[in-house]
Coordinates of C-alpha atoms in Angstrom, one line a residue:
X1 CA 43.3 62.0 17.4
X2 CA 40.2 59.6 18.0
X3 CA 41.0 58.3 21.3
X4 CA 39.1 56.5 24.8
X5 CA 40.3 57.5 28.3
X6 CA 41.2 53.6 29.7
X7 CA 43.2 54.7 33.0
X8 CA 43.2 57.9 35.1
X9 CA 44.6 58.3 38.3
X10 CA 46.8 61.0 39.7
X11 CA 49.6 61.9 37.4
X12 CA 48.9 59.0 35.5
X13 CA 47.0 58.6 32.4
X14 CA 46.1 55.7 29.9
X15 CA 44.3 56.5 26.2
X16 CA 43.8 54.1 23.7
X17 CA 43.4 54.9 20.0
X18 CA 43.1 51.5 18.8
X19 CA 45.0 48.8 16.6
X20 CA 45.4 50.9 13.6
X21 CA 46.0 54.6 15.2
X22 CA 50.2 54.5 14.4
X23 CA 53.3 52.5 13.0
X24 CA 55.8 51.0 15.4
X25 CA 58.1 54.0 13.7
X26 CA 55.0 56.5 14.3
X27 CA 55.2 56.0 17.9
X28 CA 58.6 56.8 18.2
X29 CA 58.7 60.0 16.4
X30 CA 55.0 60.7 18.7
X31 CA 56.9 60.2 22.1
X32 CA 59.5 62.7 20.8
X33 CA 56.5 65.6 20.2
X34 CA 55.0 64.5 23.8
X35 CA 58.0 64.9 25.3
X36 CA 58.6 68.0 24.2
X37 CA 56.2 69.4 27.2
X38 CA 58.4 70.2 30.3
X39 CA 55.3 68.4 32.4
X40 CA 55.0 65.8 30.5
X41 CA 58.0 63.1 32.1
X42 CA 57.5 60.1 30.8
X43 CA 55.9 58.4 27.4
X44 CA 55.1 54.7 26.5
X45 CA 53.4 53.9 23.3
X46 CA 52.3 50.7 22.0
X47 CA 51.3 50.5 18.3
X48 CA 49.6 46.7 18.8
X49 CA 47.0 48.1 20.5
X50 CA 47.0 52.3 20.3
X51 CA 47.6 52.8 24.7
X52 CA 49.2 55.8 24.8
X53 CA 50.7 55.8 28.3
X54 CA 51.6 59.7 29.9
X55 CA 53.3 60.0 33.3
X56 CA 53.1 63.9 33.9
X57 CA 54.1 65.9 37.2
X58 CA 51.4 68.3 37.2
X59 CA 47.8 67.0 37.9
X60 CA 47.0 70.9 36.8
X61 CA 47.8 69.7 33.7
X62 CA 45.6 66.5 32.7
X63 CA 43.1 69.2 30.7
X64 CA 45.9 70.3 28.9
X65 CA 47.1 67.3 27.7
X66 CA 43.9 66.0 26.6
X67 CA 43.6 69.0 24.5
X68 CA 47.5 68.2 23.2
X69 CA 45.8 64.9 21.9
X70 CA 42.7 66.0 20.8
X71 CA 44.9 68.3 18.1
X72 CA 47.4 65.3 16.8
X73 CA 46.4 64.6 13.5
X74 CA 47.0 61.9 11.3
X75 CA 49.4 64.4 9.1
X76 CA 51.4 65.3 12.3
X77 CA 52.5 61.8 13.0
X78 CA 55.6 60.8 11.7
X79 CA 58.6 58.4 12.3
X80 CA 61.5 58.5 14.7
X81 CA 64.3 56.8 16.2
X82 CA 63.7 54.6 19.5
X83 CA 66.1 55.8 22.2
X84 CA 67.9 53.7 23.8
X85 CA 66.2 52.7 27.1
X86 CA 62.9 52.4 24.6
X87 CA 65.5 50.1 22.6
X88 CA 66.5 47.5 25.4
X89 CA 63.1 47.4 26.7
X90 CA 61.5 46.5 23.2
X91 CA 64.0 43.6 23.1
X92 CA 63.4 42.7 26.5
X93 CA 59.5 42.9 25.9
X94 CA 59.5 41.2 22.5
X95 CA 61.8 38.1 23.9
X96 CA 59.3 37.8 26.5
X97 CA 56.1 37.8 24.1
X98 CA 57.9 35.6 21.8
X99 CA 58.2 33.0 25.3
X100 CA 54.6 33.2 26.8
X101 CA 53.7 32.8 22.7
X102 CA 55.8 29.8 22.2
X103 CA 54.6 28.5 25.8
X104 CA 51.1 29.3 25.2
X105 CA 51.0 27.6 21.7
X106 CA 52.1 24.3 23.1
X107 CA 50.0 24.2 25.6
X108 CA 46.6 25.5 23.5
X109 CA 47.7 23.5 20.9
X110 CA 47.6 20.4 23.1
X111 CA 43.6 20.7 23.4
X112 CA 42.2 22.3 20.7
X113 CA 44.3 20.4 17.8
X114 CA 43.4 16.4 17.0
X115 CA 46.4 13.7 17.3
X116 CA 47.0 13.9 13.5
X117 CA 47.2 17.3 13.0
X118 CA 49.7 17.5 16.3
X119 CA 51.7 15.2 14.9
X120 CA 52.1 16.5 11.8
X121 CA 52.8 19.5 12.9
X122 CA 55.7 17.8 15.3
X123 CA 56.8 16.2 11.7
X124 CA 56.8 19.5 10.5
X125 CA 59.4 21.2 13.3
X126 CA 61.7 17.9 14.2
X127 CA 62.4 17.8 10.7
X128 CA 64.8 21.1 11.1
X129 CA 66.8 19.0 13.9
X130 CA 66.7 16.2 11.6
X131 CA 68.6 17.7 9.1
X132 CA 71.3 19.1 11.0
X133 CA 71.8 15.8 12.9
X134 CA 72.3 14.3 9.5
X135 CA 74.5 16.8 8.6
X136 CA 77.1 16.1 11.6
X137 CA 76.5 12.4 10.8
X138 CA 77.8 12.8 6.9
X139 CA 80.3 15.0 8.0
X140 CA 81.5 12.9 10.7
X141 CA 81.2 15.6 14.0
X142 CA 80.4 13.9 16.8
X143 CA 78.3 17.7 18.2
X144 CA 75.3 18.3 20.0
X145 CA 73.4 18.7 16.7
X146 CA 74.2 14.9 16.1
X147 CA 72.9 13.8 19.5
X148 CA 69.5 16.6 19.4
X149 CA 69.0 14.5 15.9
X150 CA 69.5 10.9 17.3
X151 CA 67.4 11.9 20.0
X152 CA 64.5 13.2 18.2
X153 CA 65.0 10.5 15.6
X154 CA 64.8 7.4 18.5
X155 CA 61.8 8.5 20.1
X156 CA 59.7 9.1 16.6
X157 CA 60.8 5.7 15.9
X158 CA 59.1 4.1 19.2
X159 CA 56.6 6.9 18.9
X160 CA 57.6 8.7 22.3
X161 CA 55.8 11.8 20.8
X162 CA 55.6 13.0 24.3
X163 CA 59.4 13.1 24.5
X164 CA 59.6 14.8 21.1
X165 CA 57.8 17.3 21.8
X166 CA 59.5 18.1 25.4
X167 CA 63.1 17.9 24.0
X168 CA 62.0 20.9 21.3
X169 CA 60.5 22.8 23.6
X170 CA 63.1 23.0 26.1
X171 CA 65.8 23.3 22.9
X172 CA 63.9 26.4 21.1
X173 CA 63.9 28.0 24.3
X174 CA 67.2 27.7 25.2
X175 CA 67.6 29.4 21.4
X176 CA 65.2 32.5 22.6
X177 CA 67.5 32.7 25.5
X178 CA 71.1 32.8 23.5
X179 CA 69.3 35.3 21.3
X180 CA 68.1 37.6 24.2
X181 CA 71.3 37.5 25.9
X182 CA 73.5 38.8 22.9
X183 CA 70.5 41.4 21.9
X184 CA 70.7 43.1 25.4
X185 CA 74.5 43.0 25.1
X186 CA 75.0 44.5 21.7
X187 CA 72.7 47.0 22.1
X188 CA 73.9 47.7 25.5
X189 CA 77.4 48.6 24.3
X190 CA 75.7 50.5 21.6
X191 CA 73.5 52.8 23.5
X192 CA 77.4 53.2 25.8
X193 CA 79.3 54.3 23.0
X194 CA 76.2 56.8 21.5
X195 CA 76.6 60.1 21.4
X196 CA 73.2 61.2 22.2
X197 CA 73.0 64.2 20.8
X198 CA 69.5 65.9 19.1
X199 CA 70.1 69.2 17.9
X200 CA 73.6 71.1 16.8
X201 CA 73.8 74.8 15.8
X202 CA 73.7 75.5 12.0
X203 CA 76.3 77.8 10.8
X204 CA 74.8 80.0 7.2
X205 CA 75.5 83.2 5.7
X206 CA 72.8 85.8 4.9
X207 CA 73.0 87.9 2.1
X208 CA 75.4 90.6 3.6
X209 CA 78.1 87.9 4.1
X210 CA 77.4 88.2 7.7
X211 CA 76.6 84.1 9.9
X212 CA 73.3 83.2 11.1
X213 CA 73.5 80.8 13.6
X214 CA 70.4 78.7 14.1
X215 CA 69.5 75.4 16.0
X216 CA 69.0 72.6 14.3
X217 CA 67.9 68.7 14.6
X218 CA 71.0 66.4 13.6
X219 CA 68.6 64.5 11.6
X220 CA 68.9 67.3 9.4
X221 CA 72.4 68.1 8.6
X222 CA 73.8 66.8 5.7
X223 CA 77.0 66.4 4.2
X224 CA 78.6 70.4 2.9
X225 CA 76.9 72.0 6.1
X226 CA 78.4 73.8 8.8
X227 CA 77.8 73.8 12.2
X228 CA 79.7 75.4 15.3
X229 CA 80.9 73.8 18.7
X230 CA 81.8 75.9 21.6
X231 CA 83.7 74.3 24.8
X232 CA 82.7 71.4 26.1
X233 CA 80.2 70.3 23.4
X234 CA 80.5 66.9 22.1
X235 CA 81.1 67.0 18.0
X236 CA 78.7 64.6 17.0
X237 CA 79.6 64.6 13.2
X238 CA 83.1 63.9 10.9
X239 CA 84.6 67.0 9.5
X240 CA 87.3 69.7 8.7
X241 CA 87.2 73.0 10.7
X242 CA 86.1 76.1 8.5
X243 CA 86.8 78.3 11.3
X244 CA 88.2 78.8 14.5
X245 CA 90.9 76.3 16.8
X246 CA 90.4 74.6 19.5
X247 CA 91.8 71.8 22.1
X248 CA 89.3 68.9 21.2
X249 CA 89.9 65.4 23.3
X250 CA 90.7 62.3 21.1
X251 CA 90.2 59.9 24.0
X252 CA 87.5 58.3 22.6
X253 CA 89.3 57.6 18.9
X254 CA 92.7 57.3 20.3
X255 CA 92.4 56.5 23.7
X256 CA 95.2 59.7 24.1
X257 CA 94.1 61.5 27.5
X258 CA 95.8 64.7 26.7
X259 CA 93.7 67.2 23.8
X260 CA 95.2 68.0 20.8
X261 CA 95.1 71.2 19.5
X262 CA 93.5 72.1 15.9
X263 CA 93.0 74.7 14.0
X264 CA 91.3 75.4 10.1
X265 CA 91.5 73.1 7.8
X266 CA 92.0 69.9 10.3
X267 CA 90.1 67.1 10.2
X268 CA 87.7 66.0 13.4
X269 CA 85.9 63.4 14.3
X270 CA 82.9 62.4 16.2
X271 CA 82.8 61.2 19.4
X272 CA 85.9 64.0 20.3
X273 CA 85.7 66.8 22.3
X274 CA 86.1 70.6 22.5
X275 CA 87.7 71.1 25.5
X276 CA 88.6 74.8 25.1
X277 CA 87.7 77.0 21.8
X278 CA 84.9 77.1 19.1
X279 CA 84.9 76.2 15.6
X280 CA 83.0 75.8 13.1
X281 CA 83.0 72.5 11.0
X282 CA 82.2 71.7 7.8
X283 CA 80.6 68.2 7.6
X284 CA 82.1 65.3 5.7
X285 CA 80.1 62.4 7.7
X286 CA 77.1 62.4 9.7
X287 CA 75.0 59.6 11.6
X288 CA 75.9 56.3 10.5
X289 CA 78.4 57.3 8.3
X290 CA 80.7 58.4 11.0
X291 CA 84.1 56.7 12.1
X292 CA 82.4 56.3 15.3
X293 CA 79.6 54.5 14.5
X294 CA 81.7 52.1 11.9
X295 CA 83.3 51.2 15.1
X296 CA 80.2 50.8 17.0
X297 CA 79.0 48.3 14.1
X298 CA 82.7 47.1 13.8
X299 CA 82.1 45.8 17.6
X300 CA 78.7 44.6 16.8
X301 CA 79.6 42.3 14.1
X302 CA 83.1 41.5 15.8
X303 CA 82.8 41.4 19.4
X304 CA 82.0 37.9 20.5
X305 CA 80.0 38.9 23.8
X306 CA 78.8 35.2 25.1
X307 CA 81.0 34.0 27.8
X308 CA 83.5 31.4 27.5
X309 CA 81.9 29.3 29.9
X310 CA 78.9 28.6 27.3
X311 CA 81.3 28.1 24.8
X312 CA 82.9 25.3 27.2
X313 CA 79.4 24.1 28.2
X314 CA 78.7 23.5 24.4
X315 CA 82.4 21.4 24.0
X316 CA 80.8 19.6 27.3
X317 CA 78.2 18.7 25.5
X318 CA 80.1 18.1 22.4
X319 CA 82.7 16.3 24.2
X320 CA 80.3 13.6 25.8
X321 CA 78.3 12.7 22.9
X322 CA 80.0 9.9 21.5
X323 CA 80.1 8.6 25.3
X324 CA 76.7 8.9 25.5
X325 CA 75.9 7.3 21.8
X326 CA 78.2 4.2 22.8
X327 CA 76.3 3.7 26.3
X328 CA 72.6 4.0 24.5
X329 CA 73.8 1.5 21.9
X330 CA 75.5 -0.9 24.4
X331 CA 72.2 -1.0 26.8
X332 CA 70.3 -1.9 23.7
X333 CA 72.6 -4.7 23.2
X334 CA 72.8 -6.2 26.7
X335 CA 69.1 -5.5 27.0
X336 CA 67.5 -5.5 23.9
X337 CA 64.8 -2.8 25.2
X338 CA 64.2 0.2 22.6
X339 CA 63.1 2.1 26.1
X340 CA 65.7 1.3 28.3
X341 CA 68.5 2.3 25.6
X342 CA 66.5 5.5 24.9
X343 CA 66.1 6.3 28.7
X344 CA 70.0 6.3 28.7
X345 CA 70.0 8.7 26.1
X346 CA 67.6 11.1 27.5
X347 CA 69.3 11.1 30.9
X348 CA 72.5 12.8 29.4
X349 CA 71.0 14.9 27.4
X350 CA 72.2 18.0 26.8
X351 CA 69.8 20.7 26.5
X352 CA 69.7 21.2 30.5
X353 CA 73.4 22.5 29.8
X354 CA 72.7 24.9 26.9
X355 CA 69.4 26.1 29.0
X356 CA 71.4 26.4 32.2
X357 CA 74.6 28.4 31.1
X358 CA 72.4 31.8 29.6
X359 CA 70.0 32.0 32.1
X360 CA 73.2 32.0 35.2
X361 CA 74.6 34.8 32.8
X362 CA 71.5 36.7 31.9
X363 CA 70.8 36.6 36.1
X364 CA 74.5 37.8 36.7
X365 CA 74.6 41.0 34.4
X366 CA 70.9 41.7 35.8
X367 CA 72.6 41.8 39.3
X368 CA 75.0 44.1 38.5
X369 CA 72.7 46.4 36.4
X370 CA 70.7 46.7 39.9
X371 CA 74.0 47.5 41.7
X372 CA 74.7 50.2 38.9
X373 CA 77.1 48.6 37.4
X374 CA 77.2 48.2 33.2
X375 CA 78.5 44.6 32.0
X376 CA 79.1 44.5 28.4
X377 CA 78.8 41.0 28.1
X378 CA 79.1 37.7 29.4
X379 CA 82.8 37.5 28.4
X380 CA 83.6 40.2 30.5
X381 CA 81.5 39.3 33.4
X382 CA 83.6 35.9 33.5
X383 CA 87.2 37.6 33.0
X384 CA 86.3 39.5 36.3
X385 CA 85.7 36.4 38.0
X386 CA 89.6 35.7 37.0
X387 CA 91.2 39.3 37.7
X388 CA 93.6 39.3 40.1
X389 CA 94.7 43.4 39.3
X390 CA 91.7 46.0 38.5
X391 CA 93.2 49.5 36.6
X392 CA 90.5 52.4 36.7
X393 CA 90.2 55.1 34.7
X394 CA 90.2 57.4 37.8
X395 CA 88.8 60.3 36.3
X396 CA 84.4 60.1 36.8
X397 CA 85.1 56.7 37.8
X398 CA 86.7 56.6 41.1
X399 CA 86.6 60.5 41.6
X400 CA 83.4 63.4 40.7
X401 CA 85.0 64.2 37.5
X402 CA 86.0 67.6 38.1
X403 CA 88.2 69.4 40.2
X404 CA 87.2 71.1 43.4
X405 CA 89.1 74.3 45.3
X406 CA 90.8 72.3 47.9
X407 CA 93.1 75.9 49.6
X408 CA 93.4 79.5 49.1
X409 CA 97.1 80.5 50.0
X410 CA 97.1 84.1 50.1
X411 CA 100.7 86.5 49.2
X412 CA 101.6 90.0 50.4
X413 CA 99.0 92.1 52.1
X414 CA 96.1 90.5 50.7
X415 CA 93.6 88.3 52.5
X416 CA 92.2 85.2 51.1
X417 CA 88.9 86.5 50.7
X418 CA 90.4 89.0 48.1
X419 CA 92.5 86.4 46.5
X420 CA 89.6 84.2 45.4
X421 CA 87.0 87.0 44.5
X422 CA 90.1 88.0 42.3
X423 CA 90.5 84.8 41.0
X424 CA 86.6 84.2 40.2
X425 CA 86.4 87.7 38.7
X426 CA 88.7 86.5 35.8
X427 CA 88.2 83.2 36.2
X428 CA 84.4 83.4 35.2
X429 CA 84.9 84.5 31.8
X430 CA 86.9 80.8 31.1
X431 CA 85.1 77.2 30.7
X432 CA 88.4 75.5 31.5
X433 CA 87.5 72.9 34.6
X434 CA 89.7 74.2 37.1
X435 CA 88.1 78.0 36.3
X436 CA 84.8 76.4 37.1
X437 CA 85.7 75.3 40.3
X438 CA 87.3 78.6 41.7
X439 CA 84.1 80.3 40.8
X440 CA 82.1 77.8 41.9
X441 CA 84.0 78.4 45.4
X442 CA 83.7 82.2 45.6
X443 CA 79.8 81.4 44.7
X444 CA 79.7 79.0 47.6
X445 CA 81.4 81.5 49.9
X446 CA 79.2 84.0 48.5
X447 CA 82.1 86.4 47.3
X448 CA 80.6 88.9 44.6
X449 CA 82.5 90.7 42.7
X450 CA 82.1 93.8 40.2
X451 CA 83.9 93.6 36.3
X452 CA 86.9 95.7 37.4
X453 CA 89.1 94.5 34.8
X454 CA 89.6 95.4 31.1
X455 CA 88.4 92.7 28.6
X456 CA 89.8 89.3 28.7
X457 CA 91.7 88.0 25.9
X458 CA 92.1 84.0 26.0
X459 CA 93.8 82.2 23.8
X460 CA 93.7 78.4 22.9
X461 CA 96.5 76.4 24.5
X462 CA 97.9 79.4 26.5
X463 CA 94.4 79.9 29.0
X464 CA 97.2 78.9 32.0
X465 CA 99.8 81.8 31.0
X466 CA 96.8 84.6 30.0
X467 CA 95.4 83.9 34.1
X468 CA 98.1 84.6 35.5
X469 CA 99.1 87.6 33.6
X470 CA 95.3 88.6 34.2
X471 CA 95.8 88.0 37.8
X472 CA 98.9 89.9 38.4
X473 CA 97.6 93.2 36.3
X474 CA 94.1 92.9 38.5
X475 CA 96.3 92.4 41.4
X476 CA 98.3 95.3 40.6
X477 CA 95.6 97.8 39.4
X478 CA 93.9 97.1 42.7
X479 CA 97.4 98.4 44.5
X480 CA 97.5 101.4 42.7

C-alpha cells in the first residue's frame, strides 16, 4: 500500500492513501485484518479520503505496523461487515455531513449564485411542498402539509423569497432530524439483539470416518454443515442436532427462563443457549436467514420507535391549522394588508414544533447513553416518564450474573477447608454456574487440590444428582 505519514504522536498514528486507495466495504473488511494484531486497539478508516487512523498500545510497535502497511496489497483488500459501534457512528457522522452540507450550501449559495438562478432554484425545491399542500387541499385534510404549502405559496406570491427560503430550511432539517433519530434507534436495538459472533467450530469427517474439528468464520458456513457447541456458547445459526444433548436456554425465542433439554434430531435456534452439554448441529439457517434475525427485521419494519409526544406535537400542529388559516384570512379582510395577514401566518407556524420535539428526544436518549443506560426509542423513554411500577429482570441486571459461595457448612469430622477443596476437586471438571463459583472460592482461598478421584461421569439434566454422588464416594474414599 502507497501511503503518506499525516499524524504521529505517541501511540497514535495517521496515514493517508488517498481518495481512491479503498471502497467504503474495503475498509471494513481492512479494519477486521488490522485488528487482528493484539497491539493494534483501535482502527478508523475513511474511504473519502484514504486516513487510515491506528490507535496501538505499544510505541515498540510503530515500525512494525508500518511494515504491516507497507505489505497490503491491492489483492488483499476485500469487503466486510461494519460492526456495530462502526454502524451508529457512520449514521451519526453521515447525518452530521448531510447538516453542515445543507447549511453550507445555503449559505455559499447566497453569494456566489445571481438572483435568477437562486430563485429558480427556490422554484425548483418549494415546488415539492407545493404539491403536497395541494394534495391535503383536494383531499380536504386540514394537516401541516396544507399550512407548509399555503405558507410557501403566500410569500412567493408577495415575493417574500427571504421567508421562503427560511421556512425550507428550518422544515428539511427538522426532516434530517426525524430521520437521525429513528436510524440511531433501529440500529440501536439491532446491534442489542445481535449475536456477535465471528468464528464457530466446523464439524467434518476425514477419510477414516473419524471428526476433524476446525475453526471457522461464520461468514463461511453454509446451509448442510456442521458445527459443534460446547457449554455456554451462544448457537449463532438455525438447525437440528446431529449429535450429542444438551440443556440449551430458549429465553431469547420464548422468553421461558428455565432450559429445555434436547437431544438428536431436535431442532435449535439461534439466539439460544447451551447451558450444559455439546452438540453438534447440522445447519438449516444461517445469517440473515435465521428466525432471529427475521425478528430483528420484523421489529425494524414494525416497531414504531418515535415517541408519542411527536406524534401529539404533529396533531398540535394539525389540530391548529384551520385556526390559524381562519385568522390569516380574517386579518386580510379587516386590514387588507398581504403582509400583515401573512405575518399572522408565520407567527403560528409550525415547524418550531416539528424541530423542537426530536431534538428534546435525541438530547434525552443521549443522556441516558452517558449514564449507561440503553433507550430503545423515544416511545419508551416517554412510557418511563409514566411508570408508576418498574419489574427487572434481576439476573445481570440488578445482580453480577452469577452466583458467588456465600458459606461452607461443614458435617462429621471434617473441617471446612476440606469440604470446599472437596467440593472444587469435582466441581472443576463441570461448567454449570454454581460449579464455577465453588472453585472460584477454593482458588480465592488458595485451596489446591490433587485428582484423587476416579473419572467423572456427568450427565445432562442430572449434573445436581452425579455431585453429590461424587461427593459422598470422595468423601468416603478419603475415610477409608
Amino acid at each position: 500500500m502507497i501511503y503518506d505519514i499525516v499524524y504521529d504522536k505517541g501511540t497514535r498514528l495517521r496515514v493517508r492513501a488517498g481518495k481512491e486507495a479503498f471502497t467504503k466495504e474495503e475498509t471494513y473488511g481492512l479494519s477486521e485484518t488490522l485488528l487482528e494484531y493484539d497491539f493494534i486497539d483501535e482502527v478508523t478508516i475513511s474511504h473519502r479520503n484514504g486516513s487510515i487512523l491506528i490507535f496501538y498500545n505499544d510505541i515498540s510497535k510503530k515500525a512494525e505496523i508500518l511494515h504491516i502497511l507497507d505489505k497490503i496489497s491491492q489483492a488483499d483488500l476485500y469487503e466486510g461487515k461494519a460492526t456495530d459501534n462502526i454502524s451508529l457512528a457512520e449514521i451519526s457522522n453521515d447525518f452530521f455531513f448531510r447538516l453542515s452540507k445543507h447549511v453550507l450550501k445555503r449559505y455559499l449559495f447566497k453569494i456566489i449564485l445571481p438572483i435568477p438562478f437562486r430563485k429558480v432554484r427556490m422554484l425548483y425545491h418549494a415546488a415539492h411542498y407545493l404539491y403536497h399542500g395541494l394534495d391535503s387541499l383536494t383531499s380536504f385534510r386540514a394537516d401541516v402539509a396544507l399550512l407548509d404549502g399555503t405558507a410557501i405559496a403566500a410569500s412567493l406570491i408577495t415575493r417574500n423569497y427571504k421567508s421562503v427560503g427560511s421556512m425550507m430550511f428550518l422544515l428539511s432539517i427538522s426532516d434530517m432530524l426525524e430521520d437521525y433519530t429513528m436510524q440511531k434507534t433501529k440500529s440501536t436495538l439491532k446491534s442489542s439483539l445481535a449475536l456477535n459472533i465471528d468464528s464457530v467450530w466446523k464439524v467434518d469427517i476425514d477419510d477414516e470416518g473419524n471428526e476433524i474439528e476446525s475453526q471457522s468464520p461464520l461468514s463461511q458456513i453454509k446451509k448442510g454443515d456442521k458445527i459443534r457447541i460446547r457449554t455456554g456458547a451462544i448457537i449463532p445459526v438455525d438447525g437440528v442436532i446431529a449429535d450429542g444433548d444438551a440443556m440449551i436456554n430458549e429465553a431469547s425465542m420464548t422468553g421461558e427462563s428455565l432450559a429445555v433439554h434436547k437431544s438428536e434430531g431436535k431442532a435449535v435456534h439461534a439466539g439460544t443457549v447451551v447451558e450444559e452439554g455439546s452438540i453438534v448441529i447440522e445447519v438449516r439457517s444461517v445469517n440473515d436467514e435465521t428466525r432471529l434475525n427475521k425478528i430483528i427485521d420484523m421489529i425494524e419494519d414494525s416497531e414504531e420507535l418515535k415517541a408519542s409526544i411527536q406524534s401529539k406535537a404533529e396533531k398540535l400542529a394539525d389540530s391548529i391549522v384551520p385556526y390559524s388559516l381562519l385568522t390569516t384570512a380574517l386579518t386580510y379582510l379587516l386590514t387588507g394588508n398581504t403582509s400583515k395577514a401573512l405575518a399572522v401566518l408565520m407567527v403560528d407556524f409550525s415547524c418550531a414544533i416539528k424541530l423542537t420535539t426530536p431534538i428534546s428526544v435525541i438530547s434525552a436518549m443521549k443522556e441516558a447513553s452517558d449514564n449507561r443506560m440503553m433507550v430503545k426509542g423515544g416511545k419508551h423513554l416517554e412510557s418511563y416518564a409514566n411508570a408508576d411500577t418498574i419489574v427487572f429482570d434481576k439476573t445481570g441486571t440488578l445482580t453480577n450474573a452469577h452466583p458467588v459461595l456465600e458459606k461452607v457448612i461443614p458435617c462429621g469430622k471434617y473441617e471446612r477447608d476440606e469440604v470446599l477443596r472437596i467440593a472444587a476437586c469435582i466441581e472443576e471438571h463441570f461448567a454449570h454456574s454454581v460449579a464455577t463459583a465453588i472453585v472460584k472460592q477454593a482458588e480465592e482461598e488458595g485451596l489446591h487440590h490433587e485428582e484423587d478421584h476416579s473419572e467423572v461421569e456427568y450427565i445432562v439434566a442430572h449434573g445436581s444428582q452425579l455431585h453429590m454422588m461424587a461427593k459422598r464416594q470422595s468423601l468416603e474414599a478419603d475415610t477409608s
